Every structure is written in structure tokens, then in C-alpha cells.
């Protein structure tokens, strides 16, 4: 039988337990065989505002998934030149994961913005979307209905996940202020950040 594979894309600067809990809830809720975390090389919508290098973001993602046998990390977007368009990532994955059904996992905020992504209609045809909605961050059903046809909307599935008030920017701000991030990121990620001296100071507007 064809595998069902979840794709969790993100900037992951750094990856945190909100990302991991969402991926695990979706994996078990949607009976996925595995979830691949894909750090974005140059997110089309966040051009030039990374605080950690792509290599460090990839390494932190690898640290974060090491305890979950269903999770892996891919550098597919880091190896590709230019912006990380999801439609290209899905097409490339399709070639390599023959026959697998792909489920792109996003939060509601990202999904509400989908119509502005690169070739959103082709993207929706090429995979399923699982929207992990959290309390306080609802899916804008009216906007989705306005932008996509009923056929396209059949590729969008909603799954409620726990709400955790955690963001990568809060983590970066805490580290810069010398505050603890214990439990906000897996221990291995915390150790990696400490070892590499990440996020202590930089020019970025947080
Ligand atoms: P991100 O900020 O790194 O977050 C990754 C995912 O984790 C998002 O879906 C986000 O949901 C979710 N998340 C964040 N904080 C969370 C928390 N506390 N608890 C649970 N989940 C949490 O990702 P991003 O930069 O928005 O990008 C997401 C993906 O969309 C990437 O693969 C990116 O390449 C893709 N994208 C593609 C295009 C394009 O192709 N043109 C444009 C935009 C984005 P929320 O959305 O709810 O924050």
C-alpha cells in the first residue's frame, strides 16, 4: 500500500516544541507513516531575516527529531537555488517518493495566506493539506472559499491541535536577553544553541 507522508515545512529558526507537538498530533491523528521536516532555504515571505544559518537550522531540526522514529529531516530546500517554493518541493518529493500520498502540514495562519503563495492552485492539486488549527488562530473559511474552488478545497483537511504560546522569535528574544529556553526546545536543540552561541546577538529586528 502507498505510504502517507506528512511534510512539515518551516523556517525553524529555531525549531521548537510547538512544531514537534503539531507534527506528532497530525501524524497520529491522520495516521501518517512518517513526517519529514523541511527547513526552508529562503522563505519567499521572510527574505533575508534569518538569525541562524541554513546549516544551523537544519542541524537543530535534526537534533529535534532524533527521539521520534517517525520523524526525519530533509535538506531538499537547502540544496535548491533560489526561493523555497512549496510547489517545487512537492514536485521534487513526488519524483523521489514514488506513489506516496503527500500531506503538507501547516498552521492556520500559513493556510490563510496560501492564495498568495507561488502557484497555489497547482500546489493544492499536487498534495493534500492538513491545517493544524490552534485556539485563537482559526482558519478563515470565508477567505478560503473565496479563493479556491470546491474541488480544490477537498484537498484541505482541518485538525485541531493544542495551543502553545511559543514562537521562534520569542525563543530568540529570550536567548538574547540571557533567559532560559529549557522545555521550549528539546534538550538537544538547547545544547546545540549553547554550543554554537546562536541568537546571542545580531542585527535582526526581533
Ligand atoms: P514557521 O513560521 O517556521 O512555522 C512552521 C509551521 O509551524 C507553521 O505552519 C506554523 O503555523 C507552525 N507553528 C508555529 N508556531 C507554532 C506553535 N506554537 N504551535 C504549533 N504550530 C506552530 O513557517 P513559515 O515560515 O510560516 O512557513 C511554513 C511553510 O510554508 C514553509 O515550508 C514555507 O516554505 C511554506 N511557504 C511557502 C510559500 C510559497 O511557496 N510561496 C509561501 C509561504 C510559506 P502558523 O502558520 O499557524 O504560524
mmCIF file of C-alpha atoms and ligand atoms in Angstrom:
data_model
loop_
_atom_site.group_PDB
_atom_site.id
_atom_site.type_symbol
_atom_site.label_atom_id
_atom_site.label_comp_id
_atom_site.label_asym_id
_atom_site.label_seq_id
_atom_site.Cartn_x
_atom_site.Cartn_y
_atom_site.Cartn_z
ATOM 1 C CA UNK A 1 0.000 0.000 0.000
ATOM 2 C CA UNK A 2 1.205 3.539 -0.764
ATOM 3 C CA UNK A 3 2.706 5.400 2.169
ATOM 4 C CA UNK A 4 1.126 8.535 3.646
ATOM 5 C CA UNK A 5 3.841 11.089 4.312
ATOM 6 C CA UNK A 6 3.481 14.360 6.210
ATOM 7 C CA UNK A 7 5.624 17.316 5.150
ATOM 8 C CA UNK A 8 6.316 19.919 7.804
ATOM 9 C CA UNK A 9 7.943 22.947 6.206
ATOM 10 C CA UNK A 10 9.141 25.950 8.128
ATOM 11 C CA UNK A 11 11.861 28.424 8.827
ATOM 12 C CA UNK A 12 12.627 26.588 12.102
ATOM 13 C CA UNK A 13 14.777 29.396 13.449
ATOM 14 C CA UNK A 14 14.872 27.593 15.820
ATOM 15 C CA UNK A 15 12.592 24.545 15.727
ATOM 16 C CA UNK A 16 10.581 24.337 18.994
ATOM 17 C CA UNK A 17 8.161 22.052 20.796
ATOM 18 C CA UNK A 18 5.140 23.767 19.148
ATOM 19 C CA UNK A 19 6.350 22.462 15.776
ATOM 20 C CA UNK A 20 7.057 18.984 17.176
ATOM 21 C CA UNK A 21 3.755 18.641 19.033
ATOM 22 C CA UNK A 22 1.816 19.775 15.954
ATOM 23 C CA UNK A 23 3.642 17.275 13.737
ATOM 24 C CA UNK A 24 3.081 14.422 16.195
ATOM 25 C CA UNK A 25 -0.623 15.251 16.694
ATOM 26 C CA UNK A 26 -1.119 15.329 12.917
ATOM 27 C CA UNK A 27 0.922 12.153 12.380
ATOM 28 C CA UNK A 28 -1.179 10.175 14.823
ATOM 29 C CA UNK A 29 -4.497 11.946 14.058
ATOM 30 C CA UNK A 30 -4.178 11.431 10.305
ATOM 31 C CA UNK A 31 -2.445 8.010 10.567
ATOM 32 C CA UNK A 32 0.626 9.149 8.629
ATOM 33 C CA UNK A 33 3.508 6.725 8.189
ATOM 34 C CA UNK A 34 6.121 9.434 8.716
ATOM 35 C CA UNK A 35 6.710 13.176 8.847
ATOM 36 C CA UNK A 36 9.564 14.887 7.026
ATOM 37 C CA UNK A 37 10.689 18.248 8.419
ATOM 38 C CA UNK A 38 11.948 20.551 5.678
ATOM 39 C CA UNK A 39 13.724 23.750 6.718
ATOM 40 C CA UNK A 40 13.206 26.499 4.138
ATOM 41 C CA UNK A 41 16.292 27.856 2.421
ATOM 42 C CA UNK A 42 14.993 31.301 1.748
ATOM 43 C CA UNK A 43 11.314 31.540 2.677
ATOM 44 C CA UNK A 44 9.698 33.576 -0.086
ATOM 45 C CA UNK A 45 7.830 35.647 2.511
ATOM 46 C CA UNK A 46 10.684 36.159 5.020
ATOM 47 C CA UNK A 47 13.501 37.044 2.693
ATOM 48 C CA UNK A 48 16.746 37.871 4.447
ATOM 49 C CA UNK A 49 15.668 37.949 8.086
ATOM 50 C CA UNK A 50 17.104 34.695 9.413
ATOM 51 C CA UNK A 51 19.058 34.789 12.600
ATOM 52 C CA UNK A 52 20.750 31.375 12.206
ATOM 53 C CA UNK A 53 22.389 29.975 9.077
ATOM 54 C CA UNK A 54 20.554 27.349 6.991
ATOM 55 C CA UNK A 55 23.132 24.783 8.155
ATOM 56 C CA UNK A 56 22.411 25.555 11.819
ATOM 57 C CA UNK A 57 18.640 25.457 11.266
ATOM 58 C CA UNK A 58 18.993 22.073 9.546
ATOM 59 C CA UNK A 59 21.227 20.744 12.339
ATOM 60 C CA UNK A 60 18.779 21.927 15.023
ATOM 61 C CA UNK A 61 15.911 20.205 13.194
ATOM 62 C CA UNK A 62 17.997 17.005 13.064
ATOM 63 C CA UNK A 63 18.638 17.273 16.837
ATOM 64 C CA UNK A 64 14.934 17.842 17.468
ATOM 65 C CA UNK A 65 13.661 14.757 15.618
ATOM 66 C CA UNK A 66 16.197 12.245 16.878
ATOM 67 C CA UNK A 67 13.923 10.747 19.546
ATOM 68 C CA UNK A 68 10.928 10.183 17.283
ATOM 69 C CA UNK A 69 11.262 7.209 14.900
ATOM 70 C CA UNK A 70 8.505 8.625 12.672
ATOM 71 C CA UNK A 71 10.318 11.926 12.099
ATOM 72 C CA UNK A 72 13.093 12.711 9.639
ATOM 73 C CA UNK A 73 14.667 15.901 8.265
ATOM 74 C CA UNK A 74 15.355 16.744 4.640
ATOM 75 C CA UNK A 75 17.738 19.308 3.176
ATOM 76 C CA UNK A 76 15.877 19.324 -0.154
ATOM 77 C CA UNK A 77 15.114 23.075 0.027
ATOM 78 C CA UNK A 78 18.595 23.994 1.234
ATOM 79 C CA UNK A 79 20.166 22.276 -1.777
ATOM 80 C CA UNK A 80 17.938 24.072 -4.271
ATOM 81 C CA UNK A 81 18.958 27.505 -5.523
ATOM 82 C CA UNK A 82 16.533 30.415 -5.251
ATOM 83 C CA UNK A 83 13.392 30.824 -3.133
ATOM 84 C CA UNK A 84 11.861 27.744 -1.468
ATOM 85 C CA UNK A 85 8.576 27.455 -3.281
ATOM 86 C CA UNK A 86 6.494 24.671 -1.759
ATOM 87 C CA UNK A 87 5.080 23.728 -5.163
ATOM 88 C CA UNK A 88 8.646 22.868 -6.335
ATOM 89 C CA UNK A 89 9.384 20.945 -3.135
ATOM 90 C CA UNK A 90 6.279 18.798 -3.502
ATOM 91 C CA UNK A 91 7.082 18.113 -7.180
ATOM 92 C CA UNK A 92 10.643 17.060 -6.293
ATOM 93 C CA UNK A 93 9.450 14.859 -3.422
ATOM 94 C CA UNK A 94 6.921 13.200 -5.730
ATOM 95 C CA UNK A 95 9.725 12.116 -8.044
ATOM 96 C CA UNK A 96 11.699 10.556 -5.193
ATOM 97 C CA UNK A 97 8.906 9.068 -3.059
ATOM 98 C CA UNK A 98 7.135 7.196 -5.775
ATOM 99 C CA UNK A 99 3.481 6.581 -5.164
ATOM 100 C CA UNK A 100 3.390 8.119 -1.673
ATOM 101 C CA UNK A 101 0.486 10.371 -0.777
ATOM 102 C CA UNK A 102 1.847 13.694 0.469
ATOM 103 C CA UNK A 103 0.209 15.772 3.210
ATOM 104 C CA UNK A 104 1.599 19.256 3.710
ATOM 105 C CA UNK A 105 1.145 20.269 7.357
ATOM 106 C CA UNK A 106 0.559 23.959 8.114
ATOM 107 C CA UNK A 107 -0.896 26.202 10.755
ATOM 108 C CA UNK A 108 -3.996 28.285 10.088
ATOM 109 C CA UNK A 109 -2.001 31.497 9.615
ATOM 110 C CA UNK A 110 0.040 29.986 6.796
ATOM 111 C CA UNK A 111 -3.090 28.445 5.258
ATOM 112 C CA UNK A 112 -4.991 31.743 5.318
ATOM 113 C CA UNK A 113 -2.121 33.146 3.270
ATOM 114 C CA UNK A 114 -1.942 30.221 0.815
ATOM 115 C CA UNK A 115 -3.566 32.134 -2.067
ATOM 116 C CA UNK A 116 -0.510 34.421 -2.062
ATOM 117 C CA UNK A 117 1.992 31.529 -2.348
ATOM 118 C CA UNK A 118 3.643 30.583 -5.627
ATOM 119 C CA UNK A 119 1.143 28.713 -7.882
ATOM 120 C CA UNK A 120 -1.292 27.944 -5.045
ATOM 121 C CA UNK A 121 -3.796 26.143 -7.256
ATOM 122 C CA UNK A 122 -1.210 23.798 -8.763
ATOM 123 C CA UNK A 123 0.125 23.215 -5.241
ATOM 124 C CA UNK A 124 -3.336 22.270 -3.934
ATOM 125 C CA UNK A 125 -3.759 19.814 -6.811
ATOM 126 C CA UNK A 126 -0.394 18.211 -6.115
ATOM 127 C CA UNK A 127 -0.858 17.266 -2.451
ATOM 128 C CA UNK A 128 -3.253 17.262 0.481
ATOM 129 C CA UNK A 129 -3.069 19.982 3.134
ATOM 130 C CA UNK A 130 -3.595 19.302 6.818
ATOM 131 C CA UNK A 131 -4.273 22.519 8.685
ATOM 132 C CA UNK A 132 -3.373 22.170 12.346
ATOM 133 C CA UNK A 133 -5.678 24.785 13.820
ATOM 134 C CA UNK A 134 -4.996 26.081 17.280
ATOM 135 C CA UNK A 135 -7.295 28.001 19.568
ATOM 136 C CA UNK A 136 -7.012 31.694 18.770
ATOM 137 C CA UNK A 137 -5.641 31.056 15.253
ATOM 138 C CA UNK A 138 -8.701 29.953 13.229
ATOM 139 C CA UNK A 139 -8.845 29.075 9.567
ATOM 140 C CA UNK A 140 -10.511 31.866 7.577
ATOM 141 C CA UNK A 141 -13.152 29.662 5.905
ATOM 142 C CA UNK A 142 -14.723 32.581 4.010
ATOM 143 C CA UNK A 143 -11.424 33.666 2.520
ATOM 144 C CA UNK A 144 -10.562 30.069 1.546
ATOM 145 C CA UNK A 145 -13.990 29.650 -0.098
ATOM 146 C CA UNK A 146 -13.493 32.904 -1.993
ATOM 147 C CA UNK A 147 -10.025 31.983 -3.276
ATOM 148 C CA UNK A 148 -10.421 28.257 -4.028
ATOM 149 C CA UNK A 149 -12.984 26.090 -5.796
ATOM 150 C CA UNK A 150 -14.929 23.326 -4.016
ATOM 151 C CA UNK A 151 -12.739 20.760 -5.803
ATOM 152 C CA UNK A 152 -9.562 22.472 -4.576
ATOM 153 C CA UNK A 153 -10.963 22.762 -1.051
ATOM 154 C CA UNK A 154 -11.385 18.983 -0.966
ATOM 155 C CA UNK A 155 -7.597 18.860 -0.571
ATOM 156 C CA UNK A 156 -7.747 20.874 2.673
ATOM 157 C CA UNK A 157 -8.307 18.997 5.941
ATOM 158 C CA UNK A 158 -8.553 20.592 9.358
ATOM 159 C CA UNK A 159 -7.278 19.013 12.558
ATOM 160 C CA UNK A 160 -7.468 20.646 15.991
ATOM 161 C CA UNK A 161 -4.143 20.736 17.846
ATOM 162 C CA UNK A 162 -3.176 22.121 21.264
ATOM 163 C CA UNK A 163 -2.467 25.821 21.529
ATOM 164 C CA UNK A 164 1.017 26.629 22.798
ATOM 165 C CA UNK A 165 2.019 30.261 23.029
ATOM 166 C CA UNK A 166 5.524 29.592 21.689
ATOM 167 C CA UNK A 167 7.252 31.116 18.717
ATOM 168 C CA UNK A 168 10.761 31.053 17.312
ATOM 169 C CA UNK A 169 11.008 34.826 17.739
ATOM 170 C CA UNK A 170 10.184 34.561 21.467
ATOM 171 C CA UNK A 171 12.925 31.954 21.815
ATOM 172 C CA UNK A 172 15.458 34.170 20.031
ATOM 173 C CA UNK A 173 14.476 37.150 22.165
ATOM 174 C CA UNK A 174 14.829 35.134 25.387
ATOM 175 C CA UNK A 175 18.265 33.868 24.429
ATOM 176 C CA UNK A 176 19.416 37.355 23.534
ATOM 177 C CA UNK A 177 18.169 38.538 26.941
ATOM 178 C CA UNK A 178 20.034 35.698 28.691
ATOM 179 C CA UNK A 179 16.801 33.917 29.715
ATOM 180 C CA UNK A 180 16.201 30.166 29.810
ATOM 181 C CA UNK A 181 14.578 28.317 26.907
ATOM 182 C CA UNK A 182 14.562 24.978 28.761
ATOM 183 C CA UNK A 183 11.469 22.945 27.735
ATOM 184 C CA UNK A 184 10.608 25.383 24.922
ATOM 185 C CA UNK A 185 13.002 23.468 22.679
ATOM 186 C CA UNK A 186 14.192 19.847 23.032
ATOM 187 C CA UNK A 187 17.271 19.469 25.229
ATOM 188 C CA UNK A 188 19.452 18.534 22.231
ATOM 189 C CA UNK A 189 18.444 21.764 20.464
ATOM 190 C CA UNK A 190 19.129 23.815 23.587
ATOM 191 C CA UNK A 191 22.598 22.251 23.806
ATOM 192 C CA UNK A 192 23.256 22.913 20.122
ATOM 193 C CA UNK A 193 22.254 26.575 20.512
ATOM 194 C CA UNK A 194 24.548 26.920 23.528
ATOM 195 C CA UNK A 195 27.436 25.161 21.828
ATOM 196 C CA UNK A 196 27.202 27.321 18.708
ATOM 197 C CA UNK A 197 26.428 30.526 20.608
ATOM 198 C CA UNK A 198 23.373 31.145 18.443
ATOM 199 C CA UNK A 199 20.950 34.062 18.845
ATOM 200 C CA UNK A 200 23.062 35.836 21.466
ATOM 201 C CA UNK A 201 23.367 38.967 19.435
ATOM 202 C CA UNK A 202 22.734 40.015 15.883
ATOM 203 C CA UNK A 203 21.348 42.926 13.923
ATOM 204 C CA UNK A 204 17.968 41.428 13.264
ATOM 205 C CA UNK A 205 14.870 43.360 14.341
ATOM 206 C CA UNK A 206 13.185 40.717 16.527
HETATM 207 P P1 LIG B 1 7.308 28.715 10.507
HETATM 208 O O1 LIG B 1 6.968 30.096 10.991
HETATM 209 O O2 LIG B 1 8.682 28.233 10.673
HETATM 210 O O3 LIG B 1 6.293 27.681 11.142
HETATM 211 C C1 LIG B 1 6.195 26.368 10.614
HETATM 212 C C2 LIG B 1 4.831 25.824 10.949
HETATM 213 O O4 LIG B 1 4.735 25.643 12.358
HETATM 214 C C3 LIG B 1 3.709 26.778 10.533
HETATM 215 O O5 LIG B 1 2.728 26.038 9.883
HETATM 216 C C4 LIG B 1 3.247 27.365 11.860
HETATM 217 O O6 LIG B 1 1.863 27.600 11.901
HETATM 218 C C5 LIG B 1 3.564 26.255 12.840
HETATM 219 N N1 LIG B 1 3.775 26.798 14.189
HETATM 220 C C6 LIG B 1 4.457 27.901 14.546
HETATM 221 N N2 LIG B 1 4.405 28.101 15.883
HETATM 222 C C7 LIG B 1 3.646 27.092 16.375
HETATM 223 C C8 LIG B 1 3.194 26.755 17.692
HETATM 224 N N3 LIG B 1 3.479 27.477 18.781
HETATM 225 N N4 LIG B 1 2.425 25.644 17.823
HETATM 226 C C9 LIG B 1 2.094 24.921 16.741
HETATM 227 N N5 LIG B 1 2.490 25.168 15.468
HETATM 228 C C10 LIG B 1 3.262 26.251 15.291
HETATM 229 O O7 LIG B 1 6.888 28.527 8.977
HETATM 230 P P2 LIG B 1 6.637 29.553 7.822
HETATM 231 O O8 LIG B 1 7.892 30.303 7.588
HETATM 232 O O9 LIG B 1 5.355 30.280 8.020
HETATM 233 O O10 LIG B 1 6.458 28.550 6.574
HETATM 234 C C11 LIG B 1 5.628 27.398 6.616
HETATM 235 C C12 LIG B 1 5.812 26.639 5.297
HETATM 236 O O11 LIG B 1 5.082 27.287 4.274
HETATM 237 C C13 LIG B 1 7.269 26.571 4.805
HETATM 238 O O12 LIG B 1 7.511 25.304 4.253
HETATM 239 C C14 LIG B 1 7.323 27.638 3.712
HETATM 240 O O13 LIG B 1 8.291 27.401 2.687
HETATM 241 C C15 LIG B 1 5.915 27.496 3.159
HETATM 242 N N6 LIG B 1 5.546 28.714 2.418
HETATM 243 C C16 LIG B 1 5.646 28.662 1.068
HETATM 244 C C17 LIG B 1 5.353 29.788 0.308
HETATM 245 C C18 LIG B 1 5.440 29.675 -1.200
HETATM 246 O O14 LIG B 1 5.638 28.570 -1.703
HETATM 247 N N7 LIG B 1 5.349 30.770 -1.904
HETATM 248 C C19 LIG B 1 4.932 30.971 0.944
HETATM 249 C C20 LIG B 1 4.818 30.981 2.337
HETATM 250 C C21 LIG B 1 5.138 29.838 3.081
HETATM 251 P P3 LIG B 1 1.214 29.071 11.752
HETATM 252 O O15 LIG B 1 1.103 29.299 10.299
HETATM 253 O O16 LIG B 1 -0.123 28.972 12.411
HETATM 254 O O17 LIG B 1 2.140 30.030 12.437
#
